[in-house]
mmCIF file of C-alpha atoms in Angstrom:
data_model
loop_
_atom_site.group_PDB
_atom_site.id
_atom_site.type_symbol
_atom_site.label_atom_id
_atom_site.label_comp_id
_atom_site.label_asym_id
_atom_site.label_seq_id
_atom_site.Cartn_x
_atom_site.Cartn_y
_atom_site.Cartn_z
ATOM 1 C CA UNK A 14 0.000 0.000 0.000
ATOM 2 C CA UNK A 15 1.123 3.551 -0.642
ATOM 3 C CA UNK A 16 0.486 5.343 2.355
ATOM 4 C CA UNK A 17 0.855 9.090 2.112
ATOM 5 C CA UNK A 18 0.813 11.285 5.264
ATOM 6 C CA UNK A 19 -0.015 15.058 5.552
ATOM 7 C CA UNK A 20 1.519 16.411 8.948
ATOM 8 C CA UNK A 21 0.951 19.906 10.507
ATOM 9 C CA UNK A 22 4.162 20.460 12.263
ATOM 10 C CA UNK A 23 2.369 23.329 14.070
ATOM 11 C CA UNK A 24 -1.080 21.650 15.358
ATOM 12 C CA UNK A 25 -0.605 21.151 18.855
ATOM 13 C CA UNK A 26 2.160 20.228 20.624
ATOM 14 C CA UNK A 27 5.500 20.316 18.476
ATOM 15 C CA UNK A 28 6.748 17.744 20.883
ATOM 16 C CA UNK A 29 7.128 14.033 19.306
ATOM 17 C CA UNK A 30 7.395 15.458 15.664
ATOM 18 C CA UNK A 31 11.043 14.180 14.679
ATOM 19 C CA UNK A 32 9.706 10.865 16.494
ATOM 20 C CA UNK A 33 6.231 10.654 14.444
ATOM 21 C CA UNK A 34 8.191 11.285 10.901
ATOM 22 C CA UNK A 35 10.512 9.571 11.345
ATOM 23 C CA UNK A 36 8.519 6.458 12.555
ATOM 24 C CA UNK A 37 6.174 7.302 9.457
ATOM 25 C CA UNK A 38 9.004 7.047 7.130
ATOM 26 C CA UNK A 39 10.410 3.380 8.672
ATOM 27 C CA UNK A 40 7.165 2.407 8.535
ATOM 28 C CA UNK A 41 7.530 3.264 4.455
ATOM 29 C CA UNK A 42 5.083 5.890 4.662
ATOM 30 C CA UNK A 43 5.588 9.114 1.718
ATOM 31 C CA UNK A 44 5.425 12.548 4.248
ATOM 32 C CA UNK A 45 4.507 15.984 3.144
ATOM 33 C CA UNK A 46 5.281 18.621 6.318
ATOM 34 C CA UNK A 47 2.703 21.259 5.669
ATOM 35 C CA UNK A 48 3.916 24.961 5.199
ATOM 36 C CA UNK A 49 1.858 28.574 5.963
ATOM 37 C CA UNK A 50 0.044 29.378 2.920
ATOM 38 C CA UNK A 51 -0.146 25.840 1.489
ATOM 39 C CA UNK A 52 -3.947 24.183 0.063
ATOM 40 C CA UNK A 53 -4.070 21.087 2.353
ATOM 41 C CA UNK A 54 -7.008 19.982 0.367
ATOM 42 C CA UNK A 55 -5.438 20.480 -2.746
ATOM 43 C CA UNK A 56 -2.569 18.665 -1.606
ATOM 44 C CA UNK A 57 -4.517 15.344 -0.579
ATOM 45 C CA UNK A 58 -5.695 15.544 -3.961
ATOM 46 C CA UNK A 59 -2.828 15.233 -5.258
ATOM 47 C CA UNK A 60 -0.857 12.585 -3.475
ATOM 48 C CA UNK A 61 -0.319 9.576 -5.692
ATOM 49 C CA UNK A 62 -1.319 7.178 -2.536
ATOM 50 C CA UNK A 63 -3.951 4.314 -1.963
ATOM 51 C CA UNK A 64 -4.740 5.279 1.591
ATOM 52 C CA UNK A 65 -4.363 8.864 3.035
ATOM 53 C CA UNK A 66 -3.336 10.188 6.559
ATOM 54 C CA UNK A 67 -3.328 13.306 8.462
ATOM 55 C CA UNK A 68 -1.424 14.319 11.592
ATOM 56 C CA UNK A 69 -3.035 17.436 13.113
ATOM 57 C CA UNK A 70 -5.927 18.385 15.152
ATOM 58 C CA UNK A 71 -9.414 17.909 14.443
ATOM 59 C CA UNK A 72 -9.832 21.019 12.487
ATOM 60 C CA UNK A 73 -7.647 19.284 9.511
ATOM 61 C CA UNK A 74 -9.034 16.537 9.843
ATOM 62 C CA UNK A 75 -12.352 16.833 8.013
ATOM 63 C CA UNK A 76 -11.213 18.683 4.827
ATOM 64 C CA UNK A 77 -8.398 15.869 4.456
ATOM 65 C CA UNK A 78 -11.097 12.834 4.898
ATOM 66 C CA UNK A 79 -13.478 14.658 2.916
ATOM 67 C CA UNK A 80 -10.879 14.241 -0.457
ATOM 68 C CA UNK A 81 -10.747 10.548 0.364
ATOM 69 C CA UNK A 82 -14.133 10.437 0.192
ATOM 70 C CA UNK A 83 -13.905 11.981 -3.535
ATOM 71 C CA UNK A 84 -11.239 9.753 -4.567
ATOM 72 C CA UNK A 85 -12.592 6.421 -3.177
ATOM 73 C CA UNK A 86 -9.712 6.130 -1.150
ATOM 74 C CA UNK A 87 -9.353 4.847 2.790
ATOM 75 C CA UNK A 88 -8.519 7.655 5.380
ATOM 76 C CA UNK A 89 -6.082 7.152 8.655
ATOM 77 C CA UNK A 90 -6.407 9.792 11.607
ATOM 78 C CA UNK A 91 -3.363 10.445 13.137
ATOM 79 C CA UNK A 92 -4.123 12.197 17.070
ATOM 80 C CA UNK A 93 -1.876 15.291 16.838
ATOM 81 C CA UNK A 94 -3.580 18.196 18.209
ATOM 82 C CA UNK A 95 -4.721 19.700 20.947
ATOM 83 C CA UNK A 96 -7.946 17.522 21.805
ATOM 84 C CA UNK A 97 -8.074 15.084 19.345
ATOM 85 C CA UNK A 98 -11.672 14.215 19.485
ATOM 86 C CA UNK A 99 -12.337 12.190 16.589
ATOM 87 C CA UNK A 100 -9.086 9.800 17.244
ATOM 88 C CA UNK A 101 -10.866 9.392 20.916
ATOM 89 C CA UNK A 102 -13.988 8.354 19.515
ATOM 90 C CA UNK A 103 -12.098 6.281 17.285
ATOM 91 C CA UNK A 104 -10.833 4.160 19.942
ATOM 92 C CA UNK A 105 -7.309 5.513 19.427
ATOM 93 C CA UNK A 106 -4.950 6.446 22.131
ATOM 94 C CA UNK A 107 -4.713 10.353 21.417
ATOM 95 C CA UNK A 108 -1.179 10.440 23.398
ATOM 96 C CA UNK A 109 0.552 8.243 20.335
ATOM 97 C CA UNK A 110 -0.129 9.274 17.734
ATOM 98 C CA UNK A 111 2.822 6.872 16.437
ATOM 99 C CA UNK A 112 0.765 3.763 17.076
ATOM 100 C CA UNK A 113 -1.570 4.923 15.137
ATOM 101 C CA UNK A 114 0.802 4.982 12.104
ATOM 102 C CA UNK A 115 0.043 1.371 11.916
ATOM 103 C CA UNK A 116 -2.726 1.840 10.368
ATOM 104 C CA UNK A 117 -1.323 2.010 6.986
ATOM 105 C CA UNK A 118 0.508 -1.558 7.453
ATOM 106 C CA UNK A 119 -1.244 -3.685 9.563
ATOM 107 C CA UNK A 120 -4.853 -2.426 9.714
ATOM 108 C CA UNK A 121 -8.681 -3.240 10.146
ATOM 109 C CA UNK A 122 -11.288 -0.962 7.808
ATOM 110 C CA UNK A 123 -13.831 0.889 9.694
ATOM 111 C CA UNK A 124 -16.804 2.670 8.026
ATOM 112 C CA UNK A 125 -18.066 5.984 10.004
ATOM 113 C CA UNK A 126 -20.452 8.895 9.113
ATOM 114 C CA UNK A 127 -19.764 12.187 7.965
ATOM 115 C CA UNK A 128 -21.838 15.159 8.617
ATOM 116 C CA UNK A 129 -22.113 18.353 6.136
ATOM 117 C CA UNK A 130 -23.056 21.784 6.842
ATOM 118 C CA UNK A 131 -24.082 24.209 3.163
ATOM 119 C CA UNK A 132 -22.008 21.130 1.621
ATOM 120 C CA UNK A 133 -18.421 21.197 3.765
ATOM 121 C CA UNK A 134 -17.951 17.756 5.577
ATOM 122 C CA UNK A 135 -17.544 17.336 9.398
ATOM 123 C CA UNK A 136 -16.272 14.875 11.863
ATOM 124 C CA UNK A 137 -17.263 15.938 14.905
ATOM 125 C CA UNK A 138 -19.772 19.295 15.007
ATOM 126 C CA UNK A 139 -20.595 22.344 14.025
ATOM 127 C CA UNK A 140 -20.809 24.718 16.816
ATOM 128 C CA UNK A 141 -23.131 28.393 16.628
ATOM 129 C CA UNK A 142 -23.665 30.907 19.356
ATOM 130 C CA UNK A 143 -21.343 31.550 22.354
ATOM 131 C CA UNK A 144 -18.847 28.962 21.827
ATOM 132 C CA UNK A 145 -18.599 30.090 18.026
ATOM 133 C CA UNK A 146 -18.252 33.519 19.294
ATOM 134 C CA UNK A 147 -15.585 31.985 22.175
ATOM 135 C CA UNK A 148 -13.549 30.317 18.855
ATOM 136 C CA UNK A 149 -13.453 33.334 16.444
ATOM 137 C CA UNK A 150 -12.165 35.886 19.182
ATOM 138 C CA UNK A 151 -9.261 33.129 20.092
ATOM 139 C CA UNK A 152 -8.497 32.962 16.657
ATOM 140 C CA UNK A 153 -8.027 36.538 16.447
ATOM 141 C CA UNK A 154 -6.094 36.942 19.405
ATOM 142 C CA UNK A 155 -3.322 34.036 18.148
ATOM 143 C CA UNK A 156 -3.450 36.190 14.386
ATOM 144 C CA UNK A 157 -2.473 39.333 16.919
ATOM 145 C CA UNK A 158 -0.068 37.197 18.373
ATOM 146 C CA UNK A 159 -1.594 38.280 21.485
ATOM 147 C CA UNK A 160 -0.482 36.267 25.131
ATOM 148 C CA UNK A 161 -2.965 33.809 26.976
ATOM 149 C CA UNK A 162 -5.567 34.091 23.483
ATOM 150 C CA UNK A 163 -7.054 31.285 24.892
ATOM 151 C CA UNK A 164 -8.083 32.617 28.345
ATOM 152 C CA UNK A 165 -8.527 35.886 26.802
ATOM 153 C CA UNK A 166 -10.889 33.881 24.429
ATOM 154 C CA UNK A 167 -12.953 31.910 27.578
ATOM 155 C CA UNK A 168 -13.296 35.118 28.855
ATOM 156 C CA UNK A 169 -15.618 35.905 26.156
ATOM 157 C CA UNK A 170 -17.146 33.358 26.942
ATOM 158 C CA UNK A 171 -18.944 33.968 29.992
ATOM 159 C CA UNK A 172 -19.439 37.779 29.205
ATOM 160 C CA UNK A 173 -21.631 37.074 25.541
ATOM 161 C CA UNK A 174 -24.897 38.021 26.516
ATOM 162 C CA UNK A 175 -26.642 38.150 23.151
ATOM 163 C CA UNK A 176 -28.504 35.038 22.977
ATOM 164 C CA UNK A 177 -28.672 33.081 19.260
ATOM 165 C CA UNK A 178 -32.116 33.628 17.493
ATOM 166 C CA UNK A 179 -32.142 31.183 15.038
ATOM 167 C CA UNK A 180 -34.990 28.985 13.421
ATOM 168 C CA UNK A 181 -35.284 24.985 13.296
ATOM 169 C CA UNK A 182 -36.779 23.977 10.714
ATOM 170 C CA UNK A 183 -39.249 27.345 10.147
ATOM 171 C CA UNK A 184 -39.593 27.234 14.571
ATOM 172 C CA UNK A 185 -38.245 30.326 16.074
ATOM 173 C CA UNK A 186 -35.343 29.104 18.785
ATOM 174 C CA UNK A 187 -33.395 31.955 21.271
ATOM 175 C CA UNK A 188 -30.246 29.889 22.875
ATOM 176 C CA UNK A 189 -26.410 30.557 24.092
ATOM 177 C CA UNK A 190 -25.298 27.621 22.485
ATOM 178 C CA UNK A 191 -26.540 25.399 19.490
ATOM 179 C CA UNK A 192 -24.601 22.691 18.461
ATOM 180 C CA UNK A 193 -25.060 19.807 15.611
ATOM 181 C CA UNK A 194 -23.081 16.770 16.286
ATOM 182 C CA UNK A 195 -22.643 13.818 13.800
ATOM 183 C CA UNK A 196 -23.584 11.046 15.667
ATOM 184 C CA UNK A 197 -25.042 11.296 19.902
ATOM 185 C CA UNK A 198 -22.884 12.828 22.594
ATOM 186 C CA UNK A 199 -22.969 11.059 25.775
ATOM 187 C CA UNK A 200 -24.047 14.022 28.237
ATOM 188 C CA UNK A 201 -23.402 12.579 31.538
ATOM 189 C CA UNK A 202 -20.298 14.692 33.448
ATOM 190 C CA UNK A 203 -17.166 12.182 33.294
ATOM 191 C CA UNK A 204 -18.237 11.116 29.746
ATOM 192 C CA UNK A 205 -19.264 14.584 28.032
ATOM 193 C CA UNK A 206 -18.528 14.960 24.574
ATOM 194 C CA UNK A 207 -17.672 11.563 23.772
ATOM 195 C CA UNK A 208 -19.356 9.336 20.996
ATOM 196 C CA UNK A 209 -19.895 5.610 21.849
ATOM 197 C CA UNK A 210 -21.357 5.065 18.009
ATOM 198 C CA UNK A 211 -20.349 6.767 14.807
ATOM 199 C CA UNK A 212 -22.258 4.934 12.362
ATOM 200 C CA UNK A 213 -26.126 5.322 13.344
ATOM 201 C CA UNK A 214 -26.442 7.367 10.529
ATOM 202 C CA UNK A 215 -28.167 10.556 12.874
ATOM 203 C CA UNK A 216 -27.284 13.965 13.716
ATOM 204 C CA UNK A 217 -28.111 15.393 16.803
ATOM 205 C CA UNK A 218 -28.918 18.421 17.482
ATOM 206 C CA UNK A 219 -28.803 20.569 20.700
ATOM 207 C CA UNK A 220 -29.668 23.192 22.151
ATOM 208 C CA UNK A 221 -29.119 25.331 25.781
ATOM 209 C CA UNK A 222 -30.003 28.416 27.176
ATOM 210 C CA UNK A 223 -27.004 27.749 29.903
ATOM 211 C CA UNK A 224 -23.312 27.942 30.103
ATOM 212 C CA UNK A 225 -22.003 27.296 33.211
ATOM 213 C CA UNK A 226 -24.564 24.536 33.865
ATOM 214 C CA UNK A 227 -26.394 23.633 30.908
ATOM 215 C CA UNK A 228 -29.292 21.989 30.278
ATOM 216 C CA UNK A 229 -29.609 20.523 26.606
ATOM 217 C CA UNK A 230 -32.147 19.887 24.848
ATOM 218 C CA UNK A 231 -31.664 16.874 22.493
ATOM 219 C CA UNK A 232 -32.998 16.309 18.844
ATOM 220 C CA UNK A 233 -32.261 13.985 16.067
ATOM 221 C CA UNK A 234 -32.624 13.696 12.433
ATOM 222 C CA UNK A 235 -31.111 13.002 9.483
ATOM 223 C CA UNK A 236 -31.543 16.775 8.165
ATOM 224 C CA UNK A 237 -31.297 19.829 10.076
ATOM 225 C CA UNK A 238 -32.273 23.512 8.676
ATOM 226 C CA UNK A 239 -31.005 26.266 10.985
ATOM 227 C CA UNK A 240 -32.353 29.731 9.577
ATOM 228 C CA UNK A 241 -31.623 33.180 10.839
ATOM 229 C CA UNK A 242 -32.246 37.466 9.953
ATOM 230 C CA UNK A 243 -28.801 37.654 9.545
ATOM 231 C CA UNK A 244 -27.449 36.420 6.399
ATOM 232 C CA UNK A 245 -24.667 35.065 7.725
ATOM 233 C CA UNK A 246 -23.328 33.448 11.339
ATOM 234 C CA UNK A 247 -20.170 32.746 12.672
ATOM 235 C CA UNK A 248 -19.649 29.027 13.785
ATOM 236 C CA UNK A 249 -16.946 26.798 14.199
ATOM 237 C CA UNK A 250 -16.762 23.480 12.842
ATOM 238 C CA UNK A 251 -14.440 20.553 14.592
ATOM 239 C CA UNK A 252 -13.158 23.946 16.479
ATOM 240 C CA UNK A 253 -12.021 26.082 13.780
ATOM 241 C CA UNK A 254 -13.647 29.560 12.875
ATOM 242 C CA UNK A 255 -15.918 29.978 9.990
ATOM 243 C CA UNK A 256 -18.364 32.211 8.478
ATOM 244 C CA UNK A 257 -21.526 30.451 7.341
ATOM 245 C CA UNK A 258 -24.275 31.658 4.753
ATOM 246 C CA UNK A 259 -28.019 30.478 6.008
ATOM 247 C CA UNK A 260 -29.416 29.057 5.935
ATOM 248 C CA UNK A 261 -27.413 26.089 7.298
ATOM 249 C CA UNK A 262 -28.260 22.900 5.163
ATOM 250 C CA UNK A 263 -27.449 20.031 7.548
ATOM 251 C CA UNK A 264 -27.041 16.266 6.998
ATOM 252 C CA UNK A 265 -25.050 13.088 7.320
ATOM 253 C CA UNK A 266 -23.958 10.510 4.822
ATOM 254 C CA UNK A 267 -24.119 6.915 6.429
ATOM 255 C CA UNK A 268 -21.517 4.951 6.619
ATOM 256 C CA UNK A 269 -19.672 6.624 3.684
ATOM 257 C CA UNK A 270 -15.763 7.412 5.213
ATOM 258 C CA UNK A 271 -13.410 4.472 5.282
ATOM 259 C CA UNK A 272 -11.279 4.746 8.387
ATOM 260 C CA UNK A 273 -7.955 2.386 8.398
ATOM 261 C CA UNK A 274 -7.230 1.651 12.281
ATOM 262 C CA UNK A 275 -4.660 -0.446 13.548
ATOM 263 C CA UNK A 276 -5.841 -4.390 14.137
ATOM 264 C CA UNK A 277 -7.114 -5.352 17.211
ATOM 265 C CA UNK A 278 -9.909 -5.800 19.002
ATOM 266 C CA UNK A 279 -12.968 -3.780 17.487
ATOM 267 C CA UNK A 280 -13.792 -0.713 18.811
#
């Protein structure tokens, strides 16, 4: 198999990254290091390979996964962020990421959804409201280079007081936070955030009023419209800043990513 592996030598911690490319390459792996200002998607598309990985966070993630599933071609996630969600839910161990280089030798096939949003694909979610709002304003503090964006950034958090007036499906909606997730989120405290299942074939959607102790309120479908007055709303999806034109088209395709995990035990 050629096995051709995009790493983001900034997505994270640097830590490890002589150790994962170098394992990569003894492994017989082709690496491309990305560089500021280069098209990752364009890239993917591009790599004469039968199976395609990415090292980064989960923000990378989607647009590289989303090329494999134009070109027909199996996808490996390689944990190498900050959070690493999708490897978690994956079953992989998000503190080695070299293990999960395996993948591309000695592997089992997994299919998963994907969720899209106005046609872009996501892994995880696509976040509107406060935590949007929390995501944009850290992004613009790290482009300022300015110290502690990120605190700076939960800050804002806690002081947004606009609520989000959005529509579901033609119903008027006021909350802090709305959220679309492919697949259910467990919601009980130890467990928040994780996904036990990513192939019912479901998005949920929720919704809370709450942010220091929310309540959510839980729907799920295989279609979402979100509408809004405003032409446009800031979101973020698998934690990186966007601009979105409503209304927001929502929906998952079942089943239709082929993950390459190490072998072992199934998830």
């Amino acid at each position: 198999m050629r096995g051709f592996l995009i790493v983001n030598p900034h997505s994270g911690e640097e830590a490890g990254l002589d150790e994962l490319l170098s394992a990569a390459r003894a492994r017989g792996i082709e690496v491309h290091e990305l560089a500021a200002g280069e098209d990752l998607e364009q890239i993917a598309r591009d790599a004469d390979a039968d199976a395609i990985g990415m090292a980064g966070g989960d923000g990378s993630l989607a647009c590289v996964a989303d090329v494999c599933l134009e070109r027909k071609l199996p996808f490996v996630c390689v944990p190498f962020g900050t959070r690493n969600h999708f490897a978690r839910d994956l079953g992989l161990d998000r503190d080695d990421p070299v293990a999960a280089l395996d993948a591309f030798v000695d592997r089992r096939e997994q299919l998963v959804d994907i969720g899209r949003v106005n046609g872009r694909a996501f892994l995880n979610n696509v976040s509107l409201g406060a935590y949007a709002g929390l995501v944009h304003r850290r992004e613009e503090h790290r482009r300022r280079q300015a110290a502690l964006a990120r605190l700076r950034g939960l800050a804002g958090l806690f002081t947004h007081r606009r609520p989000l007036q959005i529509e579901i499906e033609g119903a008027p909606v006021e909350a802090r936070i709305a959220l679309v997730s492919n697949n259910a989120y467990d919601l009980e405290p130890a467990t928040f955030g994780e996904r036990a299942v990513l192939d019912a074939g479901r998005l949920h959607l929720y919704l809370t009023s709450a942010i220091t102790r929310p309540e959510w309120r839980d729907q799920e479908a295989e279609t979402f419209t979100i509408g809004a007055s405003d032409p446009s709303l800031d979101a973020a999806i698998d934690g990186e800043p966007v601009t979105l034109d409503t209304p927001l088209e929502f929906e998952v395709e079942p089943r239709a990513l082929r993950v390459l995990l190490p072998s072992g035990p199934d998830r």
